[in-house]
PDB file of C-alpha atoms in Angstrom:
ATOM      1  CA  MET A  30      31.097  10.021  27.958  1.00 50.00           C
ATOM      2  CA  ARG A  31      29.927   6.908  26.169  1.00 61.00           C
ATOM      3  CA  ASP A  32      26.274   6.180  25.846  1.00 74.00           C
ATOM      4  CA  ILE A  33      25.514   4.308  28.142  1.00 79.00           C
ATOM      5  CA  ASN A  34      25.693   0.333  28.153  1.00 86.00           C
ATOM      6  CA  LEU A  35      21.822  -0.757  27.378  1.00 87.00           C
ATOM      7  CA  LYS A  36      22.793  -4.458  28.530  1.00 90.00           C
ATOM      8  CA  ALA A  37      24.721  -3.566  31.852  1.00 91.00           C
ATOM      9  CA  THR A  38      21.226  -1.065  32.398  1.00 91.00           C
ATOM     10  CA  GLU A  39      19.172  -4.373  31.912  1.00 91.00           C
ATOM     11  CA  HIS A  40      20.738  -6.525  34.212  1.00 93.00           C
ATOM     12  CA  PHE A  41      20.633  -3.705  36.899  1.00 91.00           C
ATOM     13  CA  GLU A  42      16.923  -2.577  36.462  1.00 92.00           C
ATOM     14  CA  ALA A  43      16.426  -6.975  37.386  1.00 91.00           C
ATOM     15  CA  VAL A  44      18.189  -6.696  40.059  1.00 91.00           C
ATOM     16  CA  ALA A  45      16.766  -3.741  41.403  1.00 91.00           C
ATOM     17  CA  ARG A  46      13.413  -4.718  40.498  1.00 90.00           C
ATOM     18  CA  LEU A  47      13.571  -8.413  41.484  1.00 90.00           C
ATOM     19  CA  GLY A  48      16.192  -7.600  44.743  1.00 90.00           C
ATOM     20  CA  SER A  49      18.629 -10.387  44.343  1.00 91.00           C
ATOM     21  CA  VAL A  50      21.331 -10.930  42.165  1.00 92.00           C
ATOM     22  CA  THR A  51      20.031 -14.696  41.846  1.00 92.00           C
ATOM     23  CA  ARG A  52      16.827 -13.962  40.814  1.00 92.00           C
ATOM     24  CA  ALA A  53      18.006 -12.039  37.906  1.00 91.00           C
ATOM     25  CA  ALA A  54      19.923 -13.701  37.111  1.00 93.00           C
ATOM     26  CA  GLU A  55      17.054 -16.627  36.683  1.00 94.00           C
ATOM     27  CA  GLU A  56      14.728 -14.331  34.603  1.00 92.00           C
ATOM     28  CA  LEU A  57      17.322 -13.368  32.550  1.00 92.00           C
ATOM     29  CA  MET A  58      18.249 -16.970  31.488  1.00 93.00           C
ATOM     30  CA  VAL A  59      22.119 -16.235  32.857  1.00 94.00           C
ATOM     31  CA  SER A  60      24.659 -16.961  35.416  1.00 94.00           C
ATOM     32  CA  PRO A  61      24.488 -14.773  38.714  1.00 92.00           C
ATOM     33  CA  SER A  62      28.242 -14.305  38.323  1.00 94.00           C
ATOM     34  CA  ALA A  63      27.606 -12.719  34.401  1.00 93.00           C
ATOM     35  CA  VAL A  64      24.997 -10.127  36.191  1.00 92.00           C
ATOM     36  CA  SER A  65      27.170  -9.363  38.931  1.00 93.00           C
ATOM     37  CA  GLN A  66      29.838  -8.153  35.816  1.00 94.00           C
ATOM     38  CA  GLN A  67      27.378  -5.745  34.196  1.00 93.00           C
ATOM     39  CA  ILE A  68      26.758  -4.459  37.316  1.00 92.00           C
ATOM     40  CA  ARG A  69      30.593  -3.808  37.878  1.00 92.00           C
ATOM     41  CA  GLN A  70      30.333  -2.825  34.324  1.00 92.00           C
ATOM     42  CA  ILE A  71      28.261   0.027  34.509  1.00 92.00           C
ATOM     43  CA  GLU A  72      28.763   1.083  38.241  1.00 91.00           C
ATOM     44  CA  ALA A  73      32.953   1.822  36.260  1.00 91.00           C
ATOM     45  CA  GLN A  74      31.007   3.108  33.589  1.00 89.00           C
ATOM     46  CA  LEU A  75      28.959   5.993  35.237  1.00 89.00           C
ATOM     47  CA  GLY A  76      31.502   6.033  38.736  1.00 90.00           C
ATOM     48  CA  VAL A  77      29.392   5.990  41.081  1.00 92.00           C
ATOM     49  CA  LYS A  78      27.935   2.741  43.366  1.00 93.00           C
ATOM     50  CA  LEU A  79      24.954   1.882  42.849  1.00 92.00           C
ATOM     51  CA  PHE A  80      23.651  -0.785  45.464  1.00 92.00           C
ATOM     52  CA  ARG A  81      25.043  -0.774  49.050  1.00 90.00           C
ATOM     53  CA  ARG A  82      24.514  -4.223  51.292  1.00 87.00           C
ATOM     54  CA  GLU A  83      22.888  -4.426  54.025  1.00 86.00           C
ATOM     55  CA  LYS A  84      22.374  -7.047  55.993  1.00 78.00           C
ATOM     56  CA  GLN A  85      22.893  -9.934  53.181  1.00 77.00           C
ATOM     57  CA  ARG A  86      20.249  -7.252  51.357  1.00 84.00           C
ATOM     58  CA  LEU A  87      21.206  -5.451  48.365  1.00 89.00           C
ATOM     59  CA  ILE A  88      19.873  -1.779  48.519  1.00 91.00           C
ATOM     60  CA  LEU A  89      19.758   1.194  45.855  1.00 92.00           C
ATOM     61  CA  THR A  90      21.317   4.019  46.510  1.00 93.00           C
ATOM     62  CA  LEU A  91      20.879   7.857  45.833  1.00 92.00           C
ATOM     63  CA  ASP A  92      22.179   7.317  42.102  1.00 92.00           C
ATOM     64  CA  GLY A  93      21.365   3.555  42.103  1.00 89.00           C
ATOM     65  CA  ASP A  94      17.449   4.710  42.627  1.00 91.00           C
ATOM     66  CA  ARG A  95      17.649   7.661  40.055  1.00 92.00           C
ATOM     67  CA  LEU A  96      19.115   5.062  37.608  1.00 92.00           C
ATOM     68  CA  PHE A  97      16.215   2.454  38.294  1.00 92.00           C
ATOM     69  CA  GLN A  98      13.149   4.598  38.421  1.00 92.00           C
ATOM     70  CA  THR A  99      14.197   5.912  34.942  1.00 92.00           C
ATOM     71  CA  ALA A 100      15.286   2.293  33.602  1.00 92.00           C
ATOM     72  CA  THR A 101      12.201   0.638  34.643  1.00 89.00           C
ATOM     73  CA  GLU A 102      10.243   3.030  33.017  1.00 90.00           C
ATOM     74  CA  ALA A 103      12.135   2.905  30.023  1.00 90.00           C
ATOM     75  CA  PHE A 104      12.187  -1.123  30.010  1.00 87.00           C
ATOM     76  CA  ALA A 105       8.564  -1.688  30.706  1.00 86.00           C
ATOM     77  CA  ALA A 106       7.580   0.980  28.080  1.00 88.00           C
ATOM     78  CA  LEU A 107       9.731  -1.491  25.514  1.00 87.00           C
ATOM     79  CA  ARG A 108       8.215  -4.203  27.138  1.00 82.00           C
ATOM     80  CA  ASN A 109       4.465  -3.111  26.534  1.00 80.00           C
ATOM     81  CA  ALA A 110       5.849  -2.130  22.709  1.00 81.00           C
ATOM     82  CA  ARG A 111       7.352  -5.637  21.828  1.00 77.00           C
ATOM     83  CA  ASP A 112       4.100  -7.585  23.607  1.00 70.00           C
ATOM     84  CA  ALA A 113       1.643  -4.750  20.942  1.00 67.00           C
ATOM     85  CA  ILE A 114       3.597  -5.638  17.874  1.00 67.00           C
ATOM     86  CA  ALA A 115       3.847  -9.075  18.247  1.00 64.00           C
ATOM     87  CA  ARG A 116      -0.451  -8.953  19.368  1.00 58.00           C
ATOM     88  CA  GLN A 117      -0.813  -6.856  16.044  1.00 57.00           C
ATOM     89  CA  ARG A 118       0.789  -9.437  13.654  1.00 57.00           C
ATOM     90  CA  GLU A 119      -1.365 -12.186  15.164  1.00 54.00           C
ATOM     91  CA  ALA A 120      -4.426 -10.385  15.230  1.00 58.00           C
ATOM     92  CA  ARG A 121      -6.982  -9.477  12.864  1.00 70.00           C
ATOM     93  CA  ASN A 122      -4.857  -6.628  11.320  1.00 82.00           C
ATOM     94  CA  VAL A 123      -3.817  -5.968   7.451  1.00 87.00           C
ATOM     95  CA  ILE A 124      -1.833  -3.168   6.145  1.00 91.00           C
ATOM     96  CA  LEU A 125      -1.838  -2.616   2.563  1.00 94.00           C
ATOM     97  CA  ARG A 126      -0.793  -0.238   0.272  1.00 95.00           C
ATOM     98  CA  VAL A 127      -2.155   1.246  -2.687  1.00 94.00           C
ATOM     99  CA  SER A 128      -1.847   4.492  -5.431  1.00 89.00           C
ATOM    100  CA  PRO A 129      -4.713   7.048  -4.490  1.00 90.00           C
ATOM    101  CA  SER A 130      -7.193   7.564  -7.405  1.00 91.00           C
ATOM    102  CA  PHE A 131      -7.424   3.264  -7.457  1.00 94.00           C
ATOM    103  CA  GLY A 132      -8.247   3.153  -3.441  1.00 93.00           C
ATOM    104  CA  VAL A 133     -10.603   5.706  -3.752  1.00 93.00           C
ATOM    105  CA  ARG A 134     -12.145   4.795  -7.253  1.00 94.00           C
ATOM    106  CA  TRP A 135     -12.242   0.775  -6.647  1.00 96.00           C
ATOM    107  CA  LEU A 136     -11.061  -0.183  -3.601  1.00 96.00           C
ATOM    108  CA  GLY A 137     -13.013   2.152  -0.720  1.00 94.00           C
ATOM    109  CA  PRO A 138     -16.277   1.571  -2.221  1.00 95.00           C
ATOM    110  CA  ARG A 139     -16.033  -2.483  -2.212  1.00 95.00           C
ATOM    111  CA  LEU A 140     -14.536  -2.485   1.634  1.00 92.00           C
ATOM    112  CA  PRO A 141     -17.593  -1.859   3.025  1.00 92.00           C
ATOM    113  CA  GLY A 142     -18.907  -4.880   1.657  1.00 88.00           C
ATOM    114  CA  PHE A 143     -16.028  -6.812   3.054  1.00 87.00           C
ATOM    115  CA  LEU A 144     -16.218  -5.508   6.298  1.00 87.00           C
ATOM    116  CA  ALA A 145     -20.045  -6.009   6.751  1.00 87.00           C
ATOM    117  CA  ARG A 146     -18.725 -10.251   7.056  1.00 84.00           C
ATOM    118  CA  HIS A 147     -15.949  -9.267   8.525  1.00 81.00           C
ATOM    119  CA  GLY A 148     -16.265  -6.705  11.244  1.00 76.00           C
ATOM    120  CA  ASP A 149     -13.869  -7.933  13.673  1.00 77.00           C
ATOM    121  CA  TRP A 150     -10.833  -7.236  11.624  1.00 82.00           C
ATOM    122  CA  ASN A 151      -8.890  -4.026  11.246  1.00 85.00           C
ATOM    123  CA  ILE A 152      -7.415  -2.937   8.034  1.00 89.00           C
ATOM    124  CA  ARG A 153      -4.864   0.647   7.291  1.00 90.00           C
ATOM    125  CA  VAL A 154      -5.317   1.083   4.002  1.00 93.00           C
ATOM    126  CA  ASP A 155      -1.880   3.449   2.842  1.00 92.00           C
ATOM    127  CA  ALA A 156      -2.794   5.290  -0.043  1.00 90.00           C
ATOM    128  CA  THR A 157       0.586   6.573  -2.022  1.00 87.00           C
ATOM    129  CA  PRO A 158       2.085   5.341  -5.778  1.00 83.00           C
ATOM    130  CA  ASP A 159       5.505   5.151  -3.956  1.00 87.00           C
ATOM    131  CA  PHE A 160       5.048   1.321  -3.892  1.00 90.00           C
ATOM    132  CA  SER A 161       6.608  -0.415  -0.432  1.00 91.00           C
ATOM    133  CA  ALA A 162      10.161  -1.018   1.191  1.00 90.00           C
ATOM    134  CA  PHE A 163       8.827  -4.579   2.387  1.00 90.00           C
ATOM    135  CA  GLU A 164      12.170  -5.116   4.440  1.00 86.00           C
ATOM    136  CA  ALA A 165      12.100  -1.747   5.615  1.00 84.00           C
ATOM    137  CA  GLU A 166       8.763  -0.715   6.562  1.00 87.00           C
ATOM    138  CA  ALA A 167       5.565  -3.252   7.890  1.00 87.00           C
ATOM    139  CA  VAL A 168       3.457  -3.309   5.410  1.00 91.00           C
ATOM    140  CA  ASP A 169       1.851  -6.659   4.392  1.00 92.00           C
ATOM    141  CA  PHE A 170       0.929  -6.193   0.357  1.00 95.00           C
ATOM    142  CA  ASP A 171       0.657  -3.707  -2.309  1.00 95.00           C
ATOM    143  CA  LEU A 172      -1.823  -3.366  -4.751  1.00 95.00           C
ATOM    144  CA  ARG A 173       0.283  -2.330  -7.797  1.00 93.00           C
ATOM    145  CA  TYR A 174      -0.383  -0.768 -11.219  1.00 92.00           C
ATOM    146  CA  GLY A 175       1.923  -1.958 -13.744  1.00 90.00           C
ATOM    147  CA  ASN A 176       3.204  -5.288 -16.107  1.00 85.00           C
ATOM    148  CA  GLY A 177       3.766  -6.849 -13.026  1.00 87.00           C
ATOM    149  CA  GLY A 178       7.138  -9.212 -13.255  1.00 85.00           C
ATOM    150  CA  TRP A 179       8.833  -7.198  -9.686  1.00 92.00           C
ATOM    151  CA  LYS A 180      11.316 -10.209  -9.028  1.00 91.00           C
ATOM    152  CA  GLY A 181      11.757 -11.786  -5.708  1.00 91.00           C
ATOM    153  CA  LEU A 182       8.052 -10.996  -4.594  1.00 95.00           C
ATOM    154  CA  ASN A 183       4.786 -13.025  -4.912  1.00 94.00           C
ATOM    155  CA  VAL A 184       3.316 -11.121  -7.646  1.00 95.00           C
ATOM    156  CA  PHE A 185       0.239 -12.134  -9.619  1.00 94.00           C
ATOM    157  CA  PRO A 186      -3.034 -10.197 -10.989  1.00 95.00           C
ATOM    158  CA  ILE A 187      -6.316  -8.537  -9.669  1.00 95.00           C
ATOM    159  CA  LEU A 188      -7.580  -6.478 -12.608  1.00 95.00           C
ATOM    160  CA  HIS A 189      -7.125  -5.667 -15.725  1.00 96.00           C
ATOM    161  CA  ASP A 190      -6.808  -2.224 -18.072  1.00 95.00           C
ATOM    162  CA  HIS A 191      -9.841  -2.114 -20.474  1.00 97.00           C
ATOM    163  CA  VAL A 192      -8.733   0.901 -22.346  1.00 97.00           C
ATOM    164  CA  LEU A 193     -11.009   3.316 -23.896  1.00 97.00           C
ATOM    165  CA  PRO A 194     -11.995   7.490 -24.992  1.00 98.00           C
ATOM    166  CA  VAL A 195     -14.533   7.884 -22.137  1.00 98.00           C
ATOM    167  CA  VAL A 196     -16.645  12.055 -22.821  1.00 97.00           C
ATOM    168  CA  SER A 197     -19.604  12.864 -21.326  1.00 98.00           C
ATOM    169  CA  PRO A 198     -22.472  12.943 -23.231  1.00 98.00           C
ATOM    170  CA  ALA A 199     -22.692  16.324 -23.602  1.00 97.00           C
ATOM    171  CA  TYR A 200     -19.712  16.781 -24.850  1.00 97.00           C
ATOM    172  CA  LEU A 201     -19.917  14.181 -27.125  1.00 97.00           C
ATOM    173  CA  ALA A 202     -22.866  16.320 -29.392  1.00 97.00           C
ATOM    174  CA  GLU A 203     -20.545  19.638 -29.386  1.00 96.00           C
ATOM    175  CA  LEU A 204     -18.289  17.122 -30.805  1.00 95.00           C
ATOM    176  CA  GLU A 205     -20.486  15.620 -33.159  1.00 95.00           C
ATOM    177  CA  ALA A 206     -22.118  18.488 -33.782  1.00 95.00           C
ATOM    178  CA  THR A 207     -17.936  19.275 -35.276  1.00 92.00           C
ATOM    179  CA  ALA A 208     -17.675  16.361 -37.394  1.00 94.00           C
ATOM    180  CA  PRO A 209     -20.423  14.671 -38.037  1.00 95.00           C
ATOM    181  CA  GLY A 210     -19.872  10.239 -38.096  1.00 93.00           C
ATOM    182  CA  ASP A 211     -16.084  10.866 -38.146  1.00 95.00           C
ATOM    183  CA  PRO A 212     -15.074  10.195 -34.733  1.00 95.00           C
ATOM    184  CA  VAL A 213     -11.232  10.716 -36.033  1.00 94.00           C
ATOM    185  CA  ALA A 214     -11.690  14.093 -37.175  1.00 94.00           C
ATOM    186  CA  GLN A 215     -13.929  14.898 -33.519  1.00 94.00           C
ATOM    187  CA  LEU A 216     -10.777  13.455 -31.656  1.00 93.00           C
ATOM    188  CA  ALA A 217      -8.325  16.150 -33.971  1.00 92.00           C
ATOM    189  CA  ASN A 218     -11.007  19.094 -32.576  1.00 91.00           C
ATOM    190  CA  ALA A 219     -10.954  17.624 -29.192  1.00 93.00           C
ATOM    191  CA  ARG A 220      -9.697  18.659 -25.993  1.00 93.00           C
ATOM    192  CA  LEU A 221      -7.350  15.827 -25.208  1.00 95.00           C
ATOM    193  CA  VAL A 222      -7.408  15.134 -21.379  1.00 95.00           C
ATOM    194  CA  ASP A 223      -3.568  12.730 -20.684  1.00 94.00           C
ATOM    195  CA  SER A 224      -2.927  11.160 -16.805  1.00 92.00           C
ATOM    196  CA  VAL A 225       0.666  11.125 -17.307  1.00 89.00           C
ATOM    197  CA  LYS A 226       0.757   7.997 -15.203  1.00 87.00           C
ATOM    198  CA  ALA A 227      -0.899   5.693 -17.076  1.00 90.00           C
ATOM    199  CA  LEU A 228       0.626   2.900 -19.131  1.00 90.00           C
ATOM    200  CA  THR A 229      -1.625   3.319 -21.719  1.00 92.00           C
ATOM    201  CA  ARG A 230      -1.784   7.624 -23.049  1.00 93.00           C
ATOM    202  CA  TRP A 231      -2.511   9.270 -25.642  1.00 94.00           C
ATOM    203  CA  ASP A 232       0.600   8.682 -28.435  1.00 92.00           C
ATOM    204  CA  MET A 233       0.727   4.334 -27.759  1.00 92.00           C
ATOM    205  CA  TRP A 234      -3.331   4.219 -27.892  1.00 94.00           C
ATOM    206  CA  LEU A 235      -3.044   6.610 -31.269  1.00 94.00           C
ATOM    207  CA  ALA A 236      -0.454   4.224 -32.176  1.00 92.00           C
ATOM    208  CA  ARG A 237      -2.956   1.091 -31.482  1.00 93.00           C
ATOM    209  CA  GLN A 238      -5.861   2.575 -33.202  1.00 93.00           C
ATOM    210  CA  ARG A 239      -3.299   3.442 -35.747  1.00 93.00           C
ATOM    211  CA  ILE A 240      -4.325   6.435 -36.640  1.00 92.00           C
ATOM    212  CA  THR A 241      -2.333   9.587 -37.276  1.00 91.00           C
ATOM    213  CA  LEU A 242      -3.602  12.979 -36.109  1.00 88.00           C
ATOM    214  CA  PRO A 243      -2.333  16.476 -38.012  1.00 86.00           C
ATOM    215  CA  ARG A 244      -1.702  17.663 -34.152  1.00 84.00           C
ATOM    216  CA  LEU A 245      -1.620  16.248 -30.163  1.00 83.00           C
ATOM    217  CA  SER A 246      -2.366  18.623 -28.159  1.00 82.00           C
ATOM    218  CA  LEU A 247      -2.950  17.749 -24.285  1.00 85.00           C
ATOM    219  CA  PRO A 248      -3.886  20.693 -23.176  1.00 82.00           C
ATOM    220  CA  LEU A 249      -4.969  19.313 -19.682  1.00 84.00           C
ATOM    221  CA  ARG A 250      -2.508  17.075 -17.639  1.00 89.00           C
ATOM    222  CA  PHE A 251      -3.301  15.528 -15.210  1.00 90.00           C
ATOM    223  CA  ASP A 252      -1.300  12.651 -12.609  1.00 87.00           C
ATOM    224  CA  ARG A 253      -4.278  11.565 -10.963  1.00 89.00           C
ATOM    225  CA  SER A 254      -6.263   9.655 -12.911  1.00 92.00           C
ATOM    226  CA  SER A 255      -9.337  10.844 -10.665  1.00 92.00           C
ATOM    227  CA  MET A 256      -8.557  14.116 -11.793  1.00 94.00           C
ATOM    228  CA  SER A 257      -8.873  13.615 -15.780  1.00 95.00           C
ATOM    229  CA  ILE A 258     -12.376  11.759 -14.925  1.00 96.00           C
ATOM    230  CA  GLU A 259     -13.425  14.223 -13.369  1.00 96.00           C
ATOM    231  CA  MET A 260     -12.443  16.502 -16.314  1.00 96.00           C
ATOM    232  CA  ALA A 261     -14.308  14.291 -18.731  1.00 96.00           C
ATOM    233  CA  ARG A 262     -17.436  14.422 -16.256  1.00 96.00           C
ATOM    234  CA  GLN A 263     -17.632  18.116 -16.565  1.00 96.00           C
ATOM    235  CA  GLY A 264     -17.414  18.324 -20.376  1.00 96.00           C
ATOM    236  CA  PHE A 265     -13.782  19.265 -20.354  1.00 94.00           C
ATOM    237  CA  GLY A 266     -12.448  17.196 -22.649  1.00 95.00           C
ATOM    238  CA  ILE A 267     -12.156  13.822 -23.530  1.00 96.00           C
ATOM    239  CA  ALA A 268     -10.257  10.969 -21.224  1.00 97.00           C
ATOM    240  CA  LEU A 269      -8.196   7.753 -22.202  1.00 96.00           C
ATOM    241  CA  GLU A 270      -9.489   5.990 -19.099  1.00 96.00           C
ATOM    242  CA  SER A 271      -9.808   2.534 -17.807  1.00 96.00           C
ATOM    243  CA  THR A 272     -13.360   1.192 -16.714  1.00 97.00           C
ATOM    244  CA  ALA A 273     -11.049  -0.334 -13.667  1.00 96.00           C
ATOM    245  CA  LEU A 274     -11.676   3.292 -12.402  1.00 96.00           C
ATOM    246  CA  CYS A 275     -14.746   5.251 -14.004  1.00 97.00           C
ATOM    247  CA  LEU A 276     -17.032   2.016 -14.522  1.00 97.00           C
ATOM    248  CA  PRO A 277     -19.750   3.247 -12.800  1.00 97.00           C
ATOM    249  CA  ASP A 278     -19.954   6.758 -14.890  1.00 97.00           C
ATOM    250  CA  LEU A 279     -20.085   4.514 -17.766  1.00 97.00           C
ATOM    251  CA  GLN A 280     -22.449   2.074 -15.556  1.00 97.00           C
ATOM    252  CA  SER A 281     -24.181   5.703 -15.001  1.00 97.00           C
ATOM    253  CA  GLY A 282     -24.343   7.465 -18.381  1.00 97.00           C
ATOM    254  CA  ALA A 283     -22.071  10.014 -16.684  1.00 98.00           C
ATOM    255  CA  LEU A 284     -19.605   8.794 -19.185  1.00 98.00           C
ATOM    256  CA  VAL A 285     -19.483   7.363 -22.961  1.00 98.00           C
ATOM    257  CA  PRO A 286     -17.363   5.975 -25.309  1.00 98.00           C
ATOM    258  CA  LEU A 287     -16.382   8.142 -27.821  1.00 97.00           C
ATOM    259  CA  SER A 288     -16.964   5.554 -30.539  1.00 96.00           C
ATOM    260  CA  ARG A 289     -17.357   1.949 -31.129  1.00 94.00           C
ATOM    261  CA  ASP A 290     -15.117   2.502 -34.091  1.00 94.00           C
ATOM    262  CA  PHE A 291     -12.343   1.843 -31.663  1.00 95.00           C
ATOM    263  CA  ASP A 292     -10.501  -0.918 -29.834  1.00 95.00           C
ATOM    264  CA  VAL A 293     -11.349  -1.100 -26.015  1.00 97.00           C
ATOM    265  CA  LEU A 294      -7.340  -1.778 -25.474  1.00 96.00           C
ATOM    266  CA  VAL A 295      -7.347  -4.866 -22.148  1.00 96.00           C
ATOM    267  CA  SER A 296      -4.223  -5.390 -20.288  1.00 94.00           C
ATOM    268  CA  GLU A 297      -3.408  -6.839 -17.001  1.00 94.00           C
ATOM    269  CA  ALA A 298      -2.627  -3.895 -14.606  1.00 94.00           C
ATOM    270  CA  TYR A 299      -3.881  -3.979 -10.859  1.00 95.00           C
ATOM    271  CA  TRP A 300      -1.574  -6.788  -8.865  1.00 96.00           C
ATOM    272  CA  PHE A 301      -1.281  -8.542  -5.765  1.00 96.00           C
ATOM    273  CA  VAL A 302       2.251  -8.061  -4.355  1.00 96.00           C
ATOM    274  CA  SER A 303       3.945  -9.248  -1.312  1.00 95.00           C
ATOM    275  CA  PRO A 304       7.159 -11.097   0.025  1.00 94.00           C
ATOM    276  CA  PRO A 305       6.214 -14.620  -0.225  1.00 94.00           C
ATOM    277  CA  GLN A 306       6.210 -15.236   3.783  1.00 92.00           C
ATOM    278  CA  HIS A 307       3.155 -12.768   4.250  1.00 91.00           C
ATOM    279  CA  MET A 308       1.313 -15.425   2.179  1.00 91.00           C
ATOM    280  CA  ASN A 309       1.700 -17.688   5.606  1.00 87.00           C
ATOM    281  CA  ARG A 310      -0.401 -14.975   7.341  1.00 86.00           C
ATOM    282  CA  ARG A 311      -3.821 -16.593   7.387  1.00 83.00           C
ATOM    283  CA  ILE A 312      -5.263 -13.207   7.075  1.00 85.00           C
ATOM    284  CA  VAL A 313      -3.205 -12.465   4.216  1.00 89.00           C
ATOM    285  CA  ARG A 314      -4.388 -14.553   1.991  1.00 90.00           C
ATOM    286  CA  LEU A 315      -7.896 -14.393   2.624  1.00 89.00           C
ATOM    287  CA  PHE A 316      -7.820 -10.771   1.678  1.00 91.00           C
ATOM    288  CA  SER A 317      -5.831 -11.531  -1.254  1.00 94.00           C
ATOM    289  CA  GLU A 318      -8.715 -14.151  -2.341  1.00 94.00           C
ATOM    290  CA  TRP A 319     -11.407 -11.614  -1.317  1.00 94.00           C
ATOM    291  CA  LEU A 320      -8.965  -8.770  -3.892  1.00 95.00           C
ATOM    292  CA  THR A 321      -9.066 -11.584  -6.647  1.00 96.00           C
ATOM    293  CA  ALA A 322     -12.603 -12.820  -6.600  1.00 96.00           C
ATOM    294  CA  GLU A 323     -13.954  -8.827  -6.877  1.00 97.00           C
ATOM    295  CA  GLY A 324     -11.255  -8.254  -9.233  1.00 97.00           C
ATOM    296  CA  ARG A 325     -13.017 -10.594 -11.476  1.00 97.00           C
ATOM    297  CA  ALA A 326     -16.484  -9.844 -10.426  1.00 97.00           C
ATOM    298  CA  HIS A 327     -15.194  -6.359 -12.234  1.00 98.00           C
ATOM    299  CA  ASP A 328     -13.781  -7.105 -15.175  1.00 97.00           C
ATOM    300  CA  ALA A 329     -16.912  -9.556 -15.898  1.00 97.00           C
ATOM    301  CA  ALA A 330     -19.332  -6.389 -15.515  1.00 98.00           C
ATOM    302  CA  SER A 331     -16.499  -4.341 -17.834  1.00 97.00           C
ATOM    303  CA  GLU A 332     -16.941  -7.033 -20.582  1.00 97.00           C
ATOM    304  CA  ALA A 333     -20.748  -6.810 -20.294  1.00 97.00           C
ATOM    305  CA  LEU A 334     -20.926  -3.698 -20.677  1.00 97.00           C
ATOM    306  CA  LEU A 335     -18.514  -2.296 -23.037  1.00 97.00           C
ATOM    307  CA  THR A 336     -20.196  -5.205 -25.571  1.00 96.00           C
ATOM    308  CA  GLY A 337     -23.475  -4.174 -25.056  1.00 96.00           C
ATOM    309  CA  LEU A 338     -22.637  -0.738 -25.803  1.00 95.00           C
ATOM    310  CA  GLY A 339     -20.841  -2.636 -29.212  1.00 95.00           C
ATOM    311  CA  CYS A 340     -16.971  -1.458 -28.152  1.00 95.00           C
ATOM    312  CA  ARG A 341     -15.149  -4.088 -29.756  1.00 95.00           C
ATOM    313  CA  LEU A 342     -12.339  -5.586 -27.068  1.00 96.00           C
ATOM    314  CA  ARG A 343      -8.715  -6.107 -27.756  1.00 92.00           C
ATOM    315  CA  ASP A 344      -5.726  -7.787 -25.851  1.00 89.00           C
ATOM    316  CA  GLN A 345      -2.533  -5.876 -25.846  1.00 80.00           C
ATOM    317  CA  GLY A 346       0.718  -7.336 -25.114  1.00 60.00           C
ATOM    318  CA  PRO A 347       2.707  -6.037 -22.254  1.00 53.00           C
ATOM    319  CA  GLU A 348       4.911  -2.758 -21.897  1.00 48.00           C
ATOM    320  CA  ASP A 349       7.521  -2.535 -20.251  1.00 38.00           C
ATOM    321  CA  HIS A 350       6.682  -0.773 -17.002  1.00 38.00           C
ATOM    322  CA  SER A 351       7.132  -3.101 -14.187  1.00 37.00           C
ATOM    323  CA  ALA A 352       9.467  -0.426 -12.410  1.00 34.00           C
ATOM    324  CA  LEU A 353       7.280   2.533 -12.502  1.00 38.00           C
ATOM    325  CA  SER A 354       5.667   3.943  -9.767  1.00 37.00           C
ATOM    326  CA  VAL A 355       2.132   5.024 -10.681  1.00 44.00           C
ATOM    327  CA  ASP A 356      -1.374   6.436  -9.521  1.00 51.00           C
ATOM    328  CA  GLN A 357      -3.444   5.048 -11.669  1.00 56.00           C
TER     329      GLN A 357
END
């Protein structure tokens, strides 16, 4: 048997629920003859009679009652789902996607402050390194790590990378003992922690600092920057990281710059990304404005701390990493 005709089933359910072809036609905004035709079609498909007439009244047969009980529950569930989806889109709900490390170390600590002012909002955060397929997923926007340039989407920067080698004070003391006053030699002697999905990795950073090491060894590699930062905090090596994720550790002194001799490389790295039409939702616009303000405040705090520590900031040109799906 072919799959059941949903249009004919919808017409049948309306007639059975309302007890009248005419009233069903009014609800469905079609003619009574169209309703009757759909009833005949589903009866022909099933090979049974669904109604019998008694004194100008339509009475469900046993088969008709069995189909009606199932159909009315199914269509009621569909209508409820439709209404819930419509309410959700109009309510104060927002769904966003963010990479895991950025979600935990940057966005997460800021959300309570936002919710304290907007307690009636519902926020869903999907922490994943995968970018949203907006045409197929119910996601309002992404916070993406990369160099921008995603075509066909509304894209603007939220936060900069300020990249530098960071190390625990205890491990820095060990390195200083091996090569006093020589940070390049200290690098050569150190365990370098590699964040394999970062935009600026050790080979690029060394080239931009015009440093050549006798041998580039990366004994610790992680696909989450949060893990690289933790390894550096524990004194297992030097992590090449951004203040976007490790600013609190630098502020507390749990991590320190390896040396003021090396420039801090600065670039736009975190982006608000959404289909243009999603900006028509007021909640999305307000959230994007809040994110932008938080990003500016964080960038200002990063620069104030770094310059206060005597570090030099240097803008670096963009690299073509816009197609990468990365966690940073």
